[in-house]
Amino acid sequence: MGRNEFFAGLFLLGCANGIVARAIATVQDIGWLNAAIGLFDVSAIVLAACASGLWLMMRGREQSVTPIDLVVGAVALTLIALPIGASSCIAVTGTAIYILLFTHRDLPMRRGALVLLAMTVPMFWSRLLFQLFANFILEIDASLVGWLLGANRTGNMVRFVNDDGYLVIMPPCSSLANMSLAFLCWITVSEFAGRRRALSDLWWCLLACGSVLAINVGRLSVMGISLQHYDSIHSPIGNAAADALILMVTLGWSFLGVRRELLSHA
């Protein structure tokens, strides 16, 4: 087994375990039908990133597995074997960082490791960050919504425009999760296209994240008009439509940012 195949197998197990754990938890929370409509709380961007990262890993040069690789693999496999989805994301994170630090001549393998490392941001690290600073993050969204609507805000609650109660912004509606997906989308598309890192990358990433923020805050603002608007938009179909719009916008900015690389390969 080559070095690229060895690590690709580890990443495949880690990604699969993390995704399956998320899907099972989603089914337990909201049932099979709603979970299926919401793609089991696993974004299409995450699935595409996993596939792209593994494909890039397999394109790496044929090299022999080193003893240190086996040690890293044994530690990663131990974490993946634990019945905890978060431990798989930690294993993927550690393995990807190891490859980035100690694989200098194999560019496809490094690109694949970077994509898979970025994949752990929406799958684990942004959620961990949210647990630590949940109130502060939700209050930012609430402040933006209250400012747009000219409505009173208390913490993460914004009063409906028609005074029909309060819109409570909960963690699943936070802009942070969607912005982390926009970041992942840019990393995946740029690495898959073979783009060289440049200062302009920050601009394209900010455009994608800013657009996602605008869409999410706009959606929350419409929900904050009245309870009827909330019921219409905050539904499985409404959530799926918002996710589709965010996906199209993030893909649009990402492909626009790598248009030269795509044209050079055409």
Coordinates of C-alpha atoms in Angstrom, one line a residue:
M1 CA 0.0 0.0 0.0
G2 CA 1.4 3.4 -1.0
R3 CA 1.5 6.4 1.4
N4 CA -1.3 8.2 -0.4
E5 CA -3.5 5.2 -0.3
F6 CA -2.8 4.7 3.4
F7 CA -3.8 8.2 4.4
A8 CA -6.7 8.3 1.9
G9 CA -8.1 5.2 3.7
L10 CA -7.7 6.8 7.1
F11 CA -9.4 10.0 5.9
L12 CA -12.3 8.0 4.3
L13 CA -12.9 6.2 7.6
G14 CA -12.8 9.4 9.5
C15 CA -15.1 11.3 7.2
A16 CA -17.6 8.5 7.0
N17 CA -17.7 8.0 10.7
G18 CA -18.2 11.8 11.4
I19 CA -20.9 12.1 8.7
V20 CA -22.8 9.0 9.8
A21 CA -22.7 10.1 13.4
R22 CA -24.2 13.5 12.4
A23 CA -26.9 11.8 10.3
I24 CA -27.9 9.5 13.1
A25 CA -28.2 12.3 15.6
T26 CA -30.3 14.3 13.2
V27 CA -32.7 11.5 12.7
Q28 CA -33.1 11.0 16.4
D29 CA -33.8 14.7 16.8
I30 CA -36.3 15.5 14.0
G31 CA -37.3 12.1 12.5
W32 CA -36.5 10.5 9.1
L33 CA -38.6 12.7 6.9
N34 CA -37.4 16.1 8.1
A35 CA -33.8 14.7 8.3
A36 CA -33.9 13.5 4.7
I37 CA -35.3 16.9 3.5
G38 CA -32.4 18.6 5.3
L39 CA -29.8 16.1 3.9
F40 CA -29.4 14.7 7.5
D41 CA -27.8 18.0 8.5
V42 CA -24.8 17.3 6.3
S43 CA -24.2 20.0 3.7
A44 CA -23.6 19.1 0.0
I45 CA -20.5 21.3 0.3
V46 CA -19.1 19.0 3.0
L47 CA -19.8 15.9 0.9
A48 CA -18.2 17.5 -2.1
A49 CA -15.2 18.5 0.0
C50 CA -14.7 15.0 1.3
A51 CA -14.9 13.6 -2.3
S52 CA -12.5 16.2 -3.6
G53 CA -10.0 15.8 -0.8
L54 CA -9.9 12.0 -1.2
W55 CA -9.5 12.3 -4.9
L56 CA -6.6 14.7 -4.6
M57 CA -5.0 12.4 -1.9
M58 CA -5.1 9.5 -4.4
R59 CA -3.4 11.6 -7.1
G60 CA -0.3 11.9 -4.9
R61 CA 3.0 10.3 -5.8
E62 CA 3.6 6.7 -5.0
Q63 CA 5.7 6.6 -1.8
S64 CA 6.3 4.0 0.9
V65 CA 4.7 4.3 4.2
T66 CA 7.2 5.4 6.9
P67 CA 7.2 4.1 10.5
I68 CA 6.1 7.6 11.7
D69 CA 3.2 7.4 9.3
L70 CA 2.1 4.1 10.9
V71 CA 2.2 5.7 14.4
V72 CA 0.1 8.6 13.2
G73 CA -2.3 6.2 11.5
A74 CA -2.6 4.1 14.6
V75 CA -3.5 7.1 16.8
A76 CA -5.9 8.4 14.1
L77 CA -7.6 4.9 13.8
T78 CA -8.0 4.7 17.6
L79 CA -9.8 8.1 17.6
I80 CA -12.0 7.0 14.6
A81 CA -12.9 3.8 16.3
L82 CA -14.5 5.7 19.2
P83 CA -18.3 5.9 19.0
I84 CA -18.1 9.7 19.0
G85 CA -18.4 11.7 15.8
A86 CA -16.2 14.6 17.2
S87 CA -13.3 12.2 17.8
S88 CA -13.3 11.4 14.0
C89 CA -13.1 15.1 13.2
I90 CA -10.1 15.5 15.6
A91 CA -8.4 12.5 13.9
V92 CA -8.9 14.0 10.5
T93 CA -7.6 17.4 11.7
G94 CA -4.5 15.9 13.3
T95 CA -3.7 13.7 10.3
A96 CA -4.2 16.6 7.8
I97 CA -1.9 18.9 9.9
Y98 CA 0.7 16.1 10.0
I99 CA 0.6 15.8 6.2
L100 CA 0.8 19.5 5.7
L101 CA 3.9 19.8 8.0
F102 CA 5.8 16.8 6.8
T103 CA 4.9 16.3 3.1
H104 CA 6.6 19.0 1.1
R105 CA 7.1 17.5 -2.3
D106 CA 3.7 16.0 -3.0
L107 CA 1.5 18.9 -4.0
P108 CA -1.8 16.9 -4.7
M109 CA -1.5 15.2 -1.4
R110 CA -1.0 18.5 0.4
R111 CA -4.0 20.0 -1.4
G112 CA -6.2 17.1 -0.5
A113 CA -5.1 17.3 3.2
L114 CA -5.9 21.1 3.2
V115 CA -9.4 20.5 1.8
L116 CA -10.1 17.8 4.4
L117 CA -8.7 20.0 7.2
A118 CA -11.1 22.8 6.1
M119 CA -13.9 20.3 6.1
T120 CA -13.5 19.8 9.8
V121 CA -14.3 23.5 10.4
P122 CA -18.1 23.3 9.7
M123 CA -18.3 19.7 10.9
F124 CA -16.6 20.3 14.3
W125 CA -14.5 23.4 15.1
S126 CA -17.2 26.1 14.3
R127 CA -19.7 24.2 16.4
L128 CA -17.1 24.0 19.3
L129 CA -16.6 27.8 18.9
F130 CA -20.3 28.3 19.0
Q131 CA -20.7 26.3 22.2
L132 CA -18.0 28.6 23.8
F133 CA -19.4 31.9 22.6
A134 CA -23.0 31.1 21.7
N135 CA -24.6 34.1 23.3
F136 CA -22.2 36.6 21.7
I137 CA -22.6 35.1 18.2
L138 CA -26.4 34.9 18.4
E139 CA -26.6 38.5 19.6
I140 CA -24.6 39.7 16.5
D141 CA -27.3 38.1 14.3
A142 CA -30.1 39.5 16.5
S143 CA -28.5 43.0 16.3
L144 CA -28.4 43.0 12.5
V145 CA -31.9 41.7 12.2
G146 CA -33.2 44.3 14.7
W147 CA -31.4 47.1 12.9
L148 CA -32.8 46.1 9.5
L149 CA -36.4 45.8 10.9
G150 CA -36.1 48.8 13.3
A151 CA -37.4 46.4 16.0
N152 CA -36.5 46.1 19.7
R153 CA -33.9 43.5 20.6
T154 CA -33.3 41.7 23.9
G155 CA -30.3 39.3 23.8
N156 CA -30.9 36.9 20.9
M157 CA -34.6 37.8 20.7
V158 CA -36.1 40.4 18.2
R159 CA -39.6 41.6 18.6
F160 CA -41.9 40.9 15.6
V161 CA -42.7 44.0 13.6
N162 CA -46.4 43.5 14.2
D163 CA -45.8 43.1 17.9
D164 CA -46.9 39.5 17.8
G165 CA -44.2 38.3 20.1
Y166 CA -40.5 37.7 19.7
L167 CA -38.3 36.0 17.1
V168 CA -35.8 33.9 19.0
I169 CA -32.6 33.2 17.0
M170 CA -31.4 29.7 17.9
P171 CA -28.0 28.1 17.1
P172 CA -29.2 26.3 13.9
C173 CA -30.1 29.7 12.4
S174 CA -26.8 31.4 13.2
S175 CA -24.8 32.9 10.3
L176 CA -21.6 31.3 11.6
A177 CA -22.4 27.8 10.4
N178 CA -23.2 29.0 6.9
M179 CA -20.1 31.2 6.8
S180 CA -17.9 28.3 7.7
L181 CA -19.5 26.4 4.8
A182 CA -18.7 29.3 2.5
F183 CA -15.0 29.1 3.6
L184 CA -15.0 25.4 3.0
C185 CA -16.5 25.9 -0.5
W186 CA -13.7 28.4 -1.5
I187 CA -10.9 26.1 -0.2
T188 CA -12.4 23.1 -2.0
V189 CA -12.9 24.8 -5.3
S190 CA -9.6 26.6 -5.3
E191 CA -7.5 23.6 -4.3
F192 CA -9.3 21.3 -6.8
A193 CA -8.6 23.8 -9.5
G194 CA -5.0 24.0 -8.6
R195 CA -5.0 27.7 -7.7
R196 CA -1.8 29.1 -6.2
R197 CA -2.3 31.0 -2.9
A198 CA -2.5 34.7 -3.4
L199 CA -3.6 37.8 -1.4
S200 CA -6.7 38.0 -3.6
D201 CA -7.9 34.7 -2.1
L202 CA -8.9 36.6 1.0
W203 CA -11.1 38.9 -1.1
W204 CA -13.0 36.0 -2.7
C205 CA -13.4 34.2 0.6
L206 CA -14.8 37.4 2.2
L207 CA -17.2 37.9 -0.7
A208 CA -18.5 34.4 -0.3
C209 CA -18.8 34.7 3.5
G210 CA -20.3 38.2 3.3
S211 CA -23.0 37.0 0.8
V212 CA -23.9 34.1 3.0
L213 CA -24.2 36.5 6.0
A214 CA -26.5 38.8 4.0
I215 CA -28.7 36.0 2.9
N216 CA -29.1 34.5 6.4
V217 CA -29.7 37.9 8.0
G218 CA -32.2 38.8 5.2
R219 CA -34.0 35.5 5.8
L220 CA -34.2 36.1 9.5
S221 CA -35.4 39.6 8.9
V222 CA -38.3 38.4 6.8
M223 CA -39.1 35.9 9.5
G224 CA -39.2 38.7 12.0
I225 CA -42.0 40.6 10.3
S226 CA -44.7 38.4 11.8
L227 CA -45.5 34.9 13.2
Q228 CA -47.1 34.0 9.8
H229 CA -43.9 34.9 8.0
Y230 CA -41.9 32.9 10.5
D231 CA -44.1 29.8 10.0
S232 CA -43.9 30.1 6.2
I233 CA -40.1 30.4 6.0
H234 CA -39.0 28.4 9.1
S235 CA -40.1 25.0 7.6
P236 CA -38.2 22.1 6.1
I237 CA -39.0 23.3 2.6
G238 CA -38.0 26.9 3.5
N239 CA -34.8 25.8 5.0
A240 CA -34.0 23.6 2.0
A241 CA -34.6 26.6 -0.3
A242 CA -32.3 28.8 1.8
D243 CA -29.6 26.2 1.8
A244 CA -29.9 25.9 -2.0
L245 CA -29.6 29.6 -2.4
I246 CA -26.5 29.7 -0.1
L247 CA -25.0 26.9 -2.1
M248 CA -25.5 28.6 -5.4
V249 CA -24.0 31.9 -4.2
T250 CA -20.9 30.3 -2.6
L251 CA -20.3 28.2 -5.6
G252 CA -20.7 31.3 -7.8
W253 CA -18.1 33.4 -6.0
S254 CA -15.8 30.4 -5.7
F255 CA -15.9 29.5 -9.4
L256 CA -15.5 33.2 -10.3
G257 CA -12.4 33.4 -8.2
V258 CA -10.8 30.4 -10.0
R259 CA -12.0 31.3 -13.5
R260 CA -8.5 31.7 -14.9
E261 CA -7.4 28.3 -13.7
L262 CA -10.6 26.7 -15.1
L263 CA -10.1 28.3 -18.4
S264 CA -6.4 27.2 -18.5
H265 CA -7.5 23.6 -18.1
A266 CA -10.3 23.8 -20.7

